[in-house]
CSV table of C-alpha atoms in Angstrom, one decimal:
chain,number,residue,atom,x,y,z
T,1,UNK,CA,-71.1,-24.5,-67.3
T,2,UNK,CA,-69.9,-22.6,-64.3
T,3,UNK,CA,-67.2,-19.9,-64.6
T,4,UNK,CA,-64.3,-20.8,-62.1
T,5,UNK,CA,-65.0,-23.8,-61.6
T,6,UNK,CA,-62.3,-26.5,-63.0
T,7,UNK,CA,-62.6,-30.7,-63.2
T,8,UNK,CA,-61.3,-32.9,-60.5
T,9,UNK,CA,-59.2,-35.4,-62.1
T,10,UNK,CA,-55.5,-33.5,-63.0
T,11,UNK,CA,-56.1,-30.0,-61.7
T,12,UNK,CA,-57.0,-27.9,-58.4
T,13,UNK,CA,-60.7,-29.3,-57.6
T,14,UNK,CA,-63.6,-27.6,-58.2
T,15,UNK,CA,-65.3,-24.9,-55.7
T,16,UNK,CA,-68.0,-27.2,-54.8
T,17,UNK,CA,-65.8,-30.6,-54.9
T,18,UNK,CA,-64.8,-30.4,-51.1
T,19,UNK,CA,-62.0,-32.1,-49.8
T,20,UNK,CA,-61.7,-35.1,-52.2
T,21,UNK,CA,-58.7,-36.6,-50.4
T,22,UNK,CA,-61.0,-36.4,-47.1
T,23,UNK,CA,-63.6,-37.9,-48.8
T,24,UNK,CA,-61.2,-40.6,-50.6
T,25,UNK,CA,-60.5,-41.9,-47.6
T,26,UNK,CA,-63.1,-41.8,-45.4
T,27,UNK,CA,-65.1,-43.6,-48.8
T,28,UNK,CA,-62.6,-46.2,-48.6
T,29,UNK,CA,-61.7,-45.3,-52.4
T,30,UNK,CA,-58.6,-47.4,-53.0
T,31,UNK,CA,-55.7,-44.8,-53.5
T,32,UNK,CA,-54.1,-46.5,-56.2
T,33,UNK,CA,-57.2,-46.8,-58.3
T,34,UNK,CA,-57.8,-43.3,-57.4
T,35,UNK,CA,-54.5,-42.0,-59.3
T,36,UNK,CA,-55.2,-43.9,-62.3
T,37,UNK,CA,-58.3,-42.8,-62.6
T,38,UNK,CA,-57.4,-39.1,-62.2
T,39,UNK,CA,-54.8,-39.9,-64.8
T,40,UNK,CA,-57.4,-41.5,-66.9
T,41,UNK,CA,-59.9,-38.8,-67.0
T,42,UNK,CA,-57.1,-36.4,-68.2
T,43,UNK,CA,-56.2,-38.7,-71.2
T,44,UNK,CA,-60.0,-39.1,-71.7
T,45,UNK,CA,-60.2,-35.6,-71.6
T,46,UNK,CA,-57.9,-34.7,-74.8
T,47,UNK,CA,-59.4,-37.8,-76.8
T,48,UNK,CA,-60.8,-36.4,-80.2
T,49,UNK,CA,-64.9,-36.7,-80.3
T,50,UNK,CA,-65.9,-34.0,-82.3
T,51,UNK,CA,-68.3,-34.8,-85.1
T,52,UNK,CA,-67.2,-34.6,-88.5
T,53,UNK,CA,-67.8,-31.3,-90.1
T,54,UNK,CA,-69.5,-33.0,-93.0
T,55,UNK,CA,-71.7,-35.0,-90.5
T,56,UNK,CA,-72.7,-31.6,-88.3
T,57,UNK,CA,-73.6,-30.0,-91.7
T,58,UNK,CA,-75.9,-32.3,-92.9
T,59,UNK,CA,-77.2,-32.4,-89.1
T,60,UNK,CA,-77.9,-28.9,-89.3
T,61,UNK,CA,-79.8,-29.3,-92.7
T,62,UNK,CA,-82.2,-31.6,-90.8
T,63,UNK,CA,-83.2,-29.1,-88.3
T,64,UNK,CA,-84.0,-27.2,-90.9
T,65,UNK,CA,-86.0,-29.4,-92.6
T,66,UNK,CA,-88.3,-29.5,-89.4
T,67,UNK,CA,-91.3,-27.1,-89.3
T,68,UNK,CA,-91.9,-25.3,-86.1
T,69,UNK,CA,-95.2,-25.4,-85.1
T,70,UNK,CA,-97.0,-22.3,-86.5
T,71,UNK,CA,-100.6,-20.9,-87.0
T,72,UNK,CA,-101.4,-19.1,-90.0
T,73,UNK,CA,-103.0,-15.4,-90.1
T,74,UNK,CA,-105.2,-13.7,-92.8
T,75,UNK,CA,-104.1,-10.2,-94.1
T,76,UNK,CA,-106.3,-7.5,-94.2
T,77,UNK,CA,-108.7,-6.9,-97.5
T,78,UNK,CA,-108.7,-6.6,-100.4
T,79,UNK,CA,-105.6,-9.0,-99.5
T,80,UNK,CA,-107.2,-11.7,-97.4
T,81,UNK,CA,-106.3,-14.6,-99.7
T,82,UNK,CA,-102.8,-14.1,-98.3
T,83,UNK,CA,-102.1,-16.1,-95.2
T,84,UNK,CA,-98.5,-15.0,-93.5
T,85,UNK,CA,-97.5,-18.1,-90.9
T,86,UNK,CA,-96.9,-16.8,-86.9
T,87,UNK,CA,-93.3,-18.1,-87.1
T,88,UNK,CA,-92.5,-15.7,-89.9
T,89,UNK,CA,-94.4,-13.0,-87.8
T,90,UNK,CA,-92.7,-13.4,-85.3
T,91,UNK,CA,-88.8,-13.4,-87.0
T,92,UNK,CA,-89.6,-10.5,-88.6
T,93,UNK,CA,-90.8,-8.2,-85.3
T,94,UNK,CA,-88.0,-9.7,-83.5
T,95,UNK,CA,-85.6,-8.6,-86.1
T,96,UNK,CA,-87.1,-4.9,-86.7
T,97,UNK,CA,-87.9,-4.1,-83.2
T,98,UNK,CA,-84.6,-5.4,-81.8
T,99,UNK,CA,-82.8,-3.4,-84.8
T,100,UNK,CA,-84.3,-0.6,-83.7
T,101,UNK,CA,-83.8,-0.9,-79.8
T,102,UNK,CA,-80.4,0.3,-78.7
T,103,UNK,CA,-81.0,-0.9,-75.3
T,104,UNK,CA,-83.5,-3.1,-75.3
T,105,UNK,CA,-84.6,-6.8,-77.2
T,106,UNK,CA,-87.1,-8.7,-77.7
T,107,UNK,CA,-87.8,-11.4,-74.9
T,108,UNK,CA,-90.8,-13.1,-76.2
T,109,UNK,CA,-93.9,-11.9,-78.7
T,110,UNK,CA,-97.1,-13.6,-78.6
T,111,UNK,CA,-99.5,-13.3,-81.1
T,112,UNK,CA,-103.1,-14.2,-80.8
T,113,UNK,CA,-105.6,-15.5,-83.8
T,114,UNK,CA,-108.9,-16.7,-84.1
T,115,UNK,CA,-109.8,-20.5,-85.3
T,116,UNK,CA,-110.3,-18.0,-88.7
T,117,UNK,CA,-107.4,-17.0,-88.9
T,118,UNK,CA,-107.6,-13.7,-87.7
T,119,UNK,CA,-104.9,-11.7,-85.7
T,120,UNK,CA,-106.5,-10.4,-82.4
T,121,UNK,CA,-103.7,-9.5,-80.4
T,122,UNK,CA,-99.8,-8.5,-80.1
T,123,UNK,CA,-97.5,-8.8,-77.0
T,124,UNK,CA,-94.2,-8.0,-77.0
T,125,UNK,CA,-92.0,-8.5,-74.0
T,126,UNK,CA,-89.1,-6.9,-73.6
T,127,UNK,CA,-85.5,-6.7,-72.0
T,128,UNK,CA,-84.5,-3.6,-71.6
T,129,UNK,CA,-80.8,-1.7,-70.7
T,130,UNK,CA,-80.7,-0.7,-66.8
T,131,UNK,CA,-80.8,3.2,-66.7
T,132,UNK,CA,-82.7,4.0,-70.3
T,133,UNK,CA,-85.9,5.3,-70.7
T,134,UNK,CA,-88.4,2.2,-71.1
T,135,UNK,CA,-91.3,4.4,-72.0
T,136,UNK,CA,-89.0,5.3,-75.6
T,137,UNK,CA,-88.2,2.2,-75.8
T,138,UNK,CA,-92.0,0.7,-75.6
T,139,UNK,CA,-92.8,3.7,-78.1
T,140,UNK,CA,-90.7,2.8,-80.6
T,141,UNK,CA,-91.6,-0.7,-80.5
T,142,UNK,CA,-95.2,-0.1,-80.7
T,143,UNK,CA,-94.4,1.7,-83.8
T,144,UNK,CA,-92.3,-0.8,-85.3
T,145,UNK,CA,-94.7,-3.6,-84.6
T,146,UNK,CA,-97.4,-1.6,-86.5
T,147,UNK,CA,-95.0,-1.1,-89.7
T,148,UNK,CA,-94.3,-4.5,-89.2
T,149,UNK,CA,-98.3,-5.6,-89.6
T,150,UNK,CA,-99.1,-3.1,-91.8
T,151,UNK,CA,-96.1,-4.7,-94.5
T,152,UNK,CA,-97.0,-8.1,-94.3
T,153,UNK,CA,-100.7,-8.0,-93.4
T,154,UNK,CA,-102.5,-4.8,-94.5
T,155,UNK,CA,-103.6,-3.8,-91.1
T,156,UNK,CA,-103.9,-0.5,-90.2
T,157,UNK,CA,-103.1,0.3,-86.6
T,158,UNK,CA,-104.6,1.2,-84.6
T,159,UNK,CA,-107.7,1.2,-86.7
T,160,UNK,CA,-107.8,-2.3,-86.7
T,161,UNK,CA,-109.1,-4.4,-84.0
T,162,UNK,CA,-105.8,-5.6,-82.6
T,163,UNK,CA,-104.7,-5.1,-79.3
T,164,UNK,CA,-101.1,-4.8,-79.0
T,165,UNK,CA,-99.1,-4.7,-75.5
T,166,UNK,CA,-95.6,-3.8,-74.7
T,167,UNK,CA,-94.3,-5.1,-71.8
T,168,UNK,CA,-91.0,-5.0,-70.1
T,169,UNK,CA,-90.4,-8.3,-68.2
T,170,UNK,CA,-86.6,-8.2,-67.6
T,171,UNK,CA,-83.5,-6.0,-67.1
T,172,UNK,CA,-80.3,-6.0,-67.9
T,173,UNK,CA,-76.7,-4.6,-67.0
T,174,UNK,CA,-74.9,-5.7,-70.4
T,175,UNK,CA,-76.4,-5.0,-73.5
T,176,UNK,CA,-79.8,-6.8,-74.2
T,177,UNK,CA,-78.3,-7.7,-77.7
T,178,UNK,CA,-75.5,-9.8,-76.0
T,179,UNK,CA,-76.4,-10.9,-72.8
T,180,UNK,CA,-79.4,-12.1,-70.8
T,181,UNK,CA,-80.5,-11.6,-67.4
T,182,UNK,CA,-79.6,-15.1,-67.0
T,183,UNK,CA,-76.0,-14.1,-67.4
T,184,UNK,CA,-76.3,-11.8,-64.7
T,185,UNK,CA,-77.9,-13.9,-61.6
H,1,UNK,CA,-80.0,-2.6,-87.2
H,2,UNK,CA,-77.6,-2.2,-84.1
H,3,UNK,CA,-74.2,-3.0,-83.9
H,4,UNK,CA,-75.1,-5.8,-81.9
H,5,UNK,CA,-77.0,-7.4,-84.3
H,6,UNK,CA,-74.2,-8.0,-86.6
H,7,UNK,CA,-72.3,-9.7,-83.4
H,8,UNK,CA,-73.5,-12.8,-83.2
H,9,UNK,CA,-70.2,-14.4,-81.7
H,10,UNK,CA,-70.4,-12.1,-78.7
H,11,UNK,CA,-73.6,-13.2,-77.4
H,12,UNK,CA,-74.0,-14.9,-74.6
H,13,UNK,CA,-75.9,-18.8,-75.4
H,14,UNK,CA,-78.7,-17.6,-73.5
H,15,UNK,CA,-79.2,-14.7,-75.2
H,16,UNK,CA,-78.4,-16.9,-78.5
H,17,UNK,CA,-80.9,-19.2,-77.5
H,18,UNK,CA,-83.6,-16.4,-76.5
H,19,UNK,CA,-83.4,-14.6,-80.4
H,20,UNK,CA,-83.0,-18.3,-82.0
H,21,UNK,CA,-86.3,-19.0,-80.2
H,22,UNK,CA,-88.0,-15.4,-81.8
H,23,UNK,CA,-86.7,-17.1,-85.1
H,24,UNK,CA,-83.4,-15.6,-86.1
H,25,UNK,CA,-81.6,-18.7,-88.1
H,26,UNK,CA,-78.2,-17.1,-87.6
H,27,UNK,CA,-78.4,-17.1,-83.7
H,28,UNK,CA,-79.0,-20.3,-83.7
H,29,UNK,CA,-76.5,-21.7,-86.0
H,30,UNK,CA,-73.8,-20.0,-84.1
H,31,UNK,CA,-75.0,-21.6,-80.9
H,32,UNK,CA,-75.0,-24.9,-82.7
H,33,UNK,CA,-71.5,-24.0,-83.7
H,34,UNK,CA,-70.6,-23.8,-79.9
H,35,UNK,CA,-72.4,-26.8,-78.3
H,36,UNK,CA,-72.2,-29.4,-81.2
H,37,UNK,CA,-68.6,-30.9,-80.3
H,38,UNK,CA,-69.6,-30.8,-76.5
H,39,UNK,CA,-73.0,-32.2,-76.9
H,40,UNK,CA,-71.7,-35.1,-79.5
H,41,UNK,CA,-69.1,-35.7,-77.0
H,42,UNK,CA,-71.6,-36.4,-74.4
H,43,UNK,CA,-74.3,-38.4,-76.2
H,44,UNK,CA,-70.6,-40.6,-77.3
H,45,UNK,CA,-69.4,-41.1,-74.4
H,46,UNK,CA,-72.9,-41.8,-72.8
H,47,UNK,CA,-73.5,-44.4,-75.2
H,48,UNK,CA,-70.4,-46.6,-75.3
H,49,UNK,CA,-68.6,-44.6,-78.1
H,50,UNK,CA,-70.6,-45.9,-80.5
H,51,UNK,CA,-70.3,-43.3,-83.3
H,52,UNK,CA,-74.0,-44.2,-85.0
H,53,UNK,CA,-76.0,-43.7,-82.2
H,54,UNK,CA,-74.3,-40.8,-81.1
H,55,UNK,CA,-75.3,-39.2,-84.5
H,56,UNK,CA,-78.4,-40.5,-83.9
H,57,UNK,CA,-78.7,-38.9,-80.5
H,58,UNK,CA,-77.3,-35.8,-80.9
H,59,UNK,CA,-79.6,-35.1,-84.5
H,60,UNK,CA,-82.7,-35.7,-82.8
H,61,UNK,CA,-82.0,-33.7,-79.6
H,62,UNK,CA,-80.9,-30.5,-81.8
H,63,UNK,CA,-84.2,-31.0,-83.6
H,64,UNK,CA,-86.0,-31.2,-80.7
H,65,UNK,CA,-84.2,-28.0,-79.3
H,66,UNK,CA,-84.8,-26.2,-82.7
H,67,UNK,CA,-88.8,-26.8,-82.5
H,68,UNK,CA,-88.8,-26.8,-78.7
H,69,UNK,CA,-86.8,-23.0,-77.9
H,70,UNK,CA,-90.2,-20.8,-79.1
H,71,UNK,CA,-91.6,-22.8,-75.2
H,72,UNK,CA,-88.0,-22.5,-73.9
H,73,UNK,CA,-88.8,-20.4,-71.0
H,74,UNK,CA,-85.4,-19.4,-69.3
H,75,UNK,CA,-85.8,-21.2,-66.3
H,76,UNK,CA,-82.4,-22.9,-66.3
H,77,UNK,CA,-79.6,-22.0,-68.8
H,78,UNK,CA,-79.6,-23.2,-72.4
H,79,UNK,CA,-76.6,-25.2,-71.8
H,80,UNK,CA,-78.2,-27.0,-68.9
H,81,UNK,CA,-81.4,-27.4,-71.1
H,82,UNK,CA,-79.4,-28.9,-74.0
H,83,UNK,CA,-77.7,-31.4,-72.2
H,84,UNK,CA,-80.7,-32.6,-70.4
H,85,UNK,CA,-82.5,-32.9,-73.7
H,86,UNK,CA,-79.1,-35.1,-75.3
H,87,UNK,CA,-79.2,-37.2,-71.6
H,88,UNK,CA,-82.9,-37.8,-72.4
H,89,UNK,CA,-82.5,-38.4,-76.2
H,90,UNK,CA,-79.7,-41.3,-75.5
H,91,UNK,CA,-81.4,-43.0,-72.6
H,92,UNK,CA,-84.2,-43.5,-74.8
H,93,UNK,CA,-81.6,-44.9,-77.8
H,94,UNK,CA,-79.8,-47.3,-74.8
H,95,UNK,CA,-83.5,-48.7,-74.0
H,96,UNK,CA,-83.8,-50.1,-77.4
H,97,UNK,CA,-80.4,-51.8,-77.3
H,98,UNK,CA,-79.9,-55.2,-76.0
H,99,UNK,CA,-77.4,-54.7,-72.7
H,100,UNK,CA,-74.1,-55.7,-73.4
H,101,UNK,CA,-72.0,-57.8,-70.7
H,102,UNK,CA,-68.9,-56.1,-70.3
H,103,UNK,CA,-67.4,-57.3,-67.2
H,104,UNK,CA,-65.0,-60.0,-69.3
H,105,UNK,CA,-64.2,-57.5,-71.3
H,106,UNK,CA,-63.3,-54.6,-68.2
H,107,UNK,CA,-59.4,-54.7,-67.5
H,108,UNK,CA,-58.4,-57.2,-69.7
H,109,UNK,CA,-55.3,-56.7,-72.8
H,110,UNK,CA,-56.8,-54.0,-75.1
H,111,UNK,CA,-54.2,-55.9,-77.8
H,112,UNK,CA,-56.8,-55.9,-80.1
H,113,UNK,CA,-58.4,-52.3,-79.4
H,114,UNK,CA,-57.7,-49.5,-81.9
H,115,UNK,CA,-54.9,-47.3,-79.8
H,116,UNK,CA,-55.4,-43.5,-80.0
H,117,UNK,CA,-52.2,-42.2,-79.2
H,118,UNK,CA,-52.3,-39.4,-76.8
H,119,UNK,CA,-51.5,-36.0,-78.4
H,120,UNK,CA,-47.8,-35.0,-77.2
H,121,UNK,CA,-47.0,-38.6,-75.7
H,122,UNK,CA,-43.8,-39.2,-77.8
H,123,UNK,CA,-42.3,-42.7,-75.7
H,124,UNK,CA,-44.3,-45.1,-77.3
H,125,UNK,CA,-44.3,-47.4,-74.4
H,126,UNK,CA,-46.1,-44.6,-72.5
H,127,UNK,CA,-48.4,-44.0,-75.1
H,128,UNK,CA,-49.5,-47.5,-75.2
H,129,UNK,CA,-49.9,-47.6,-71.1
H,130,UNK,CA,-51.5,-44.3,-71.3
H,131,UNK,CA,-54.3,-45.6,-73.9
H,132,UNK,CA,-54.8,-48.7,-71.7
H,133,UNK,CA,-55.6,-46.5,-68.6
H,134,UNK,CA,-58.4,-44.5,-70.9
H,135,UNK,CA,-59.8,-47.2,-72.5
H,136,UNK,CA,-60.3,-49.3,-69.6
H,137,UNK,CA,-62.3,-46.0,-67.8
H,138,UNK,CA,-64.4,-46.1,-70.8
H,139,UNK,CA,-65.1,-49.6,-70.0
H,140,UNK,CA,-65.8,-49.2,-66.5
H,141,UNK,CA,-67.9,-46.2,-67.3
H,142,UNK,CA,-69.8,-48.5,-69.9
H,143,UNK,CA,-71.1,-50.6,-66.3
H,144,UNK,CA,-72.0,-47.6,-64.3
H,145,UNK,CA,-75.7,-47.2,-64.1
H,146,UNK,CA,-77.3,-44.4,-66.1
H,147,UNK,CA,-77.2,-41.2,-64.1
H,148,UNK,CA,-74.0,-42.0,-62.1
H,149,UNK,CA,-72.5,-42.4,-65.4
H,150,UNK,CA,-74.0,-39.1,-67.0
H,151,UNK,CA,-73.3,-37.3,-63.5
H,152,UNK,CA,-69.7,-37.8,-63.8
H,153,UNK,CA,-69.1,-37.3,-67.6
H,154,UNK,CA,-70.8,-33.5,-67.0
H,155,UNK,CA,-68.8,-33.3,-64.3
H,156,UNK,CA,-65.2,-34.5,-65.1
H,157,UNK,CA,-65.9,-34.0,-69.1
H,158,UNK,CA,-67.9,-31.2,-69.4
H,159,UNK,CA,-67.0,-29.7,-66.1
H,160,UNK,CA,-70.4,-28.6,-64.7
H,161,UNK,CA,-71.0,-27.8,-61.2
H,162,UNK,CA,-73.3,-29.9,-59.0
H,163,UNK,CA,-76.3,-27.4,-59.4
H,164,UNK,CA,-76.4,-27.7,-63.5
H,165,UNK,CA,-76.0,-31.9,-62.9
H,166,UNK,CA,-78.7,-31.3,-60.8
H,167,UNK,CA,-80.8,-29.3,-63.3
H,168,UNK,CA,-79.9,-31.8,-66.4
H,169,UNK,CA,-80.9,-35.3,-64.5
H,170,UNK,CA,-83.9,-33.6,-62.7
H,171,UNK,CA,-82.4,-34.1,-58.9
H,172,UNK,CA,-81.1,-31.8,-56.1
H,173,UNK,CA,-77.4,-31.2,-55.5
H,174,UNK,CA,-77.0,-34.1,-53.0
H,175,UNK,CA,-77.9,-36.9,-55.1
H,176,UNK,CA,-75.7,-35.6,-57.6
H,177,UNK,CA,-73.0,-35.7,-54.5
H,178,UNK,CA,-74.1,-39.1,-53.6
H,179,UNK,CA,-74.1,-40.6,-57.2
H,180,UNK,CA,-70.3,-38.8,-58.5
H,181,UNK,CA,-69.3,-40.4,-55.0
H,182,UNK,CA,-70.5,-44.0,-55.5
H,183,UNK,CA,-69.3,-43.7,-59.6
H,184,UNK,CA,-65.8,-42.7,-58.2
H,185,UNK,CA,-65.3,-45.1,-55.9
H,186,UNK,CA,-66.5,-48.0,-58.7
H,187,UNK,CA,-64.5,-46.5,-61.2
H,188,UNK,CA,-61.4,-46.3,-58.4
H,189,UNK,CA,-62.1,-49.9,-57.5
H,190,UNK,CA,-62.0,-50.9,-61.2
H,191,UNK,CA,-59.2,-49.1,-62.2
H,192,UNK,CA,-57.3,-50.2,-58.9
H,193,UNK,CA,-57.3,-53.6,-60.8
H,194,UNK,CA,-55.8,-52.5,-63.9
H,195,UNK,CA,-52.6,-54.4,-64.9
């Protein structure tokens, strides 16, 4: 929702409303209908809708009872019975690399794997802190995103045949953490 | 871990919605915490205040957001993305209901109605003209066609400019003008024959 911008009905009207009495009348809106429903959508306005807090909980439980769609990965021998999913890949880079970025998160990480299961590739995207050094920031999460693989898979970068990319696709004023470059268009 | 990390309550939704999507349970149960009332409010309000298919609504368009934000790809703002999701979710619920005819029902005694008394109306005989005037713009809502009717509930409910209308029901800016202009003046007419 827009910042600075209020509803018609009961207040000043919003930036982009224009003139509504202009438009009332030119519309031929009748005037009287016009005040009760401005009065109307005020006392619509303060009518309790909120879901119950027991309903919203067990809401909640559903969405976590749905599976994301995932693909699974083979760890490195003598390990390679283990199969780790992409979607628990991918929480734990976000989590390490953006706990170790002061000015800089995680925007998106793609992970590439073979029909057998094997991990080919890493990309990391990144938005990054206007005014700090990027090149820090992608060295640190290159290393971070090898601990990471080495925990939960075995592989030892770069030994391994994984490529892994850093990339920095947006920037930020505000902290990375907190904000997105969304916020700031 | 930073500081930020453990400041879930200052993010913004889109940044919420960006670590939810990386996985990160938390961010998304705090930006659950912050659209769930507004969202309900919307799927209720869209669907004729029926409470059960509100739920309904509203529980399959959170799933659908949960499995859907790893694609969510920042092109509008989460906000705008969740409410088209909830528009989409109860248009598809209103298709498999039989239409109801409300016009006998539009602006006649609401003796019968449940009355909601409006918080810090204390004449009663206010109250009870107040809750007429709301309940019969629910009614006349109820007869608008689909987008004019989920055009002005983001607007005069959930207070959205014309560009984020625009974004949730798929349109430009001017039929959002044109259809908030045309629901005005029915609901004006309607509500000009309120006794």
């Amino acid at each position: 929702m827009s910042e600075g911008e209020t509803p018609r009905a009961g207040a000043a009207g919003p930036a982009d409303a224009g003139t509504a009495e202009t438009v009332d009348v030119e519309a031929g809106i009748p005037e009287v209908g016009a005040r009760r429903l401005d009065a109307a959508t005020v006392d619509l306005r303060v009518q309790p809708t909120a879901m119950p807090d027991s309903r919203a909980a067990s809401l909640l439980d559903r969405v976590w009872s749905t599976p994301r769609a995932a693909q699974l990965v083979r760890a490195a021998a003598p390990y390679d019975f283990l199969r780790v999913s992409t979607v628990a890949l991918v929480a734990v880079l976000r989590e390490r690399i953006d706990g170790a970025l002061e000015h800089g998160a995680v925007q998106r990480i793609r992970l590439d794997a073979t029909r057998d299961e094997q991990l080919q590739g890493v990309a990391v995207e990144l938005v990054v802190q206007y005014g700090h050094d990027i090149r820090v920031m992608a060295a640190r999460t290159l290393e971070v995103t090898e601990e990471v693989l080495a925990q939960l898979l075995g592989l030892q970068l770069p030994a391994s045949a994984i490529t892994t990319h850093v990339h920095v696709s947006d920037l930020t004023r505000g902290d990375p953490h907190l904000t997105d470059p969304l916020d700031e268009r | 871990m930073s500081e930020a990390e453990h400041h879930l309550e200052e993010a913004s939704s889109n940044a919420l919605a960006r670590r939810a999507g990386l996985g990160d349970r938390r961010a998304f149960e705090e930006l659950f915490g912050r659209h769930i009332d507004s969202s309900h409010r919307f799927a209720l309000r869209m669907l004729d205040s029926d409470p059960a298919l509100a739920e309904e609504a509203v529980q399959e368009a959170w799933v659908k957001v949960w499995r859907r934000l790893p694609e969510f790809e920042e092109r509008s703002a989460f906000t705008t993305w969740l409410f088209s999701i909830v528009s989409r979710q109860a248009i598809d619920l209103r298709r498999r209901r039989r239409p109801l005819a409300v016009d006998d029902q539009l602006l006649e005694p609401l003796a019968q109605e449940t009355r909601i008394a409006t918080p810090d109306t204390t004449d009663p005989h206010s109250a009870f003209l107040s809750n007429q005037l709301w309940e019969s713009l629910l009614l006349a809502l109820g007869e608008l066609p689909w987008r004019q009717r989920a055009a002005w509930l983001l607007r005069e409910m959930e207070q959205m400019s014309y560009a984020e209308i625009a974004t949730v029901l798929d349109t430009t800016e001017g039929v959002v003008r044109g259809q908030l202009h045309r629901a005005r003046r029915t609901l004006a007419i309607r509500m000009e024959q309120w006794r």
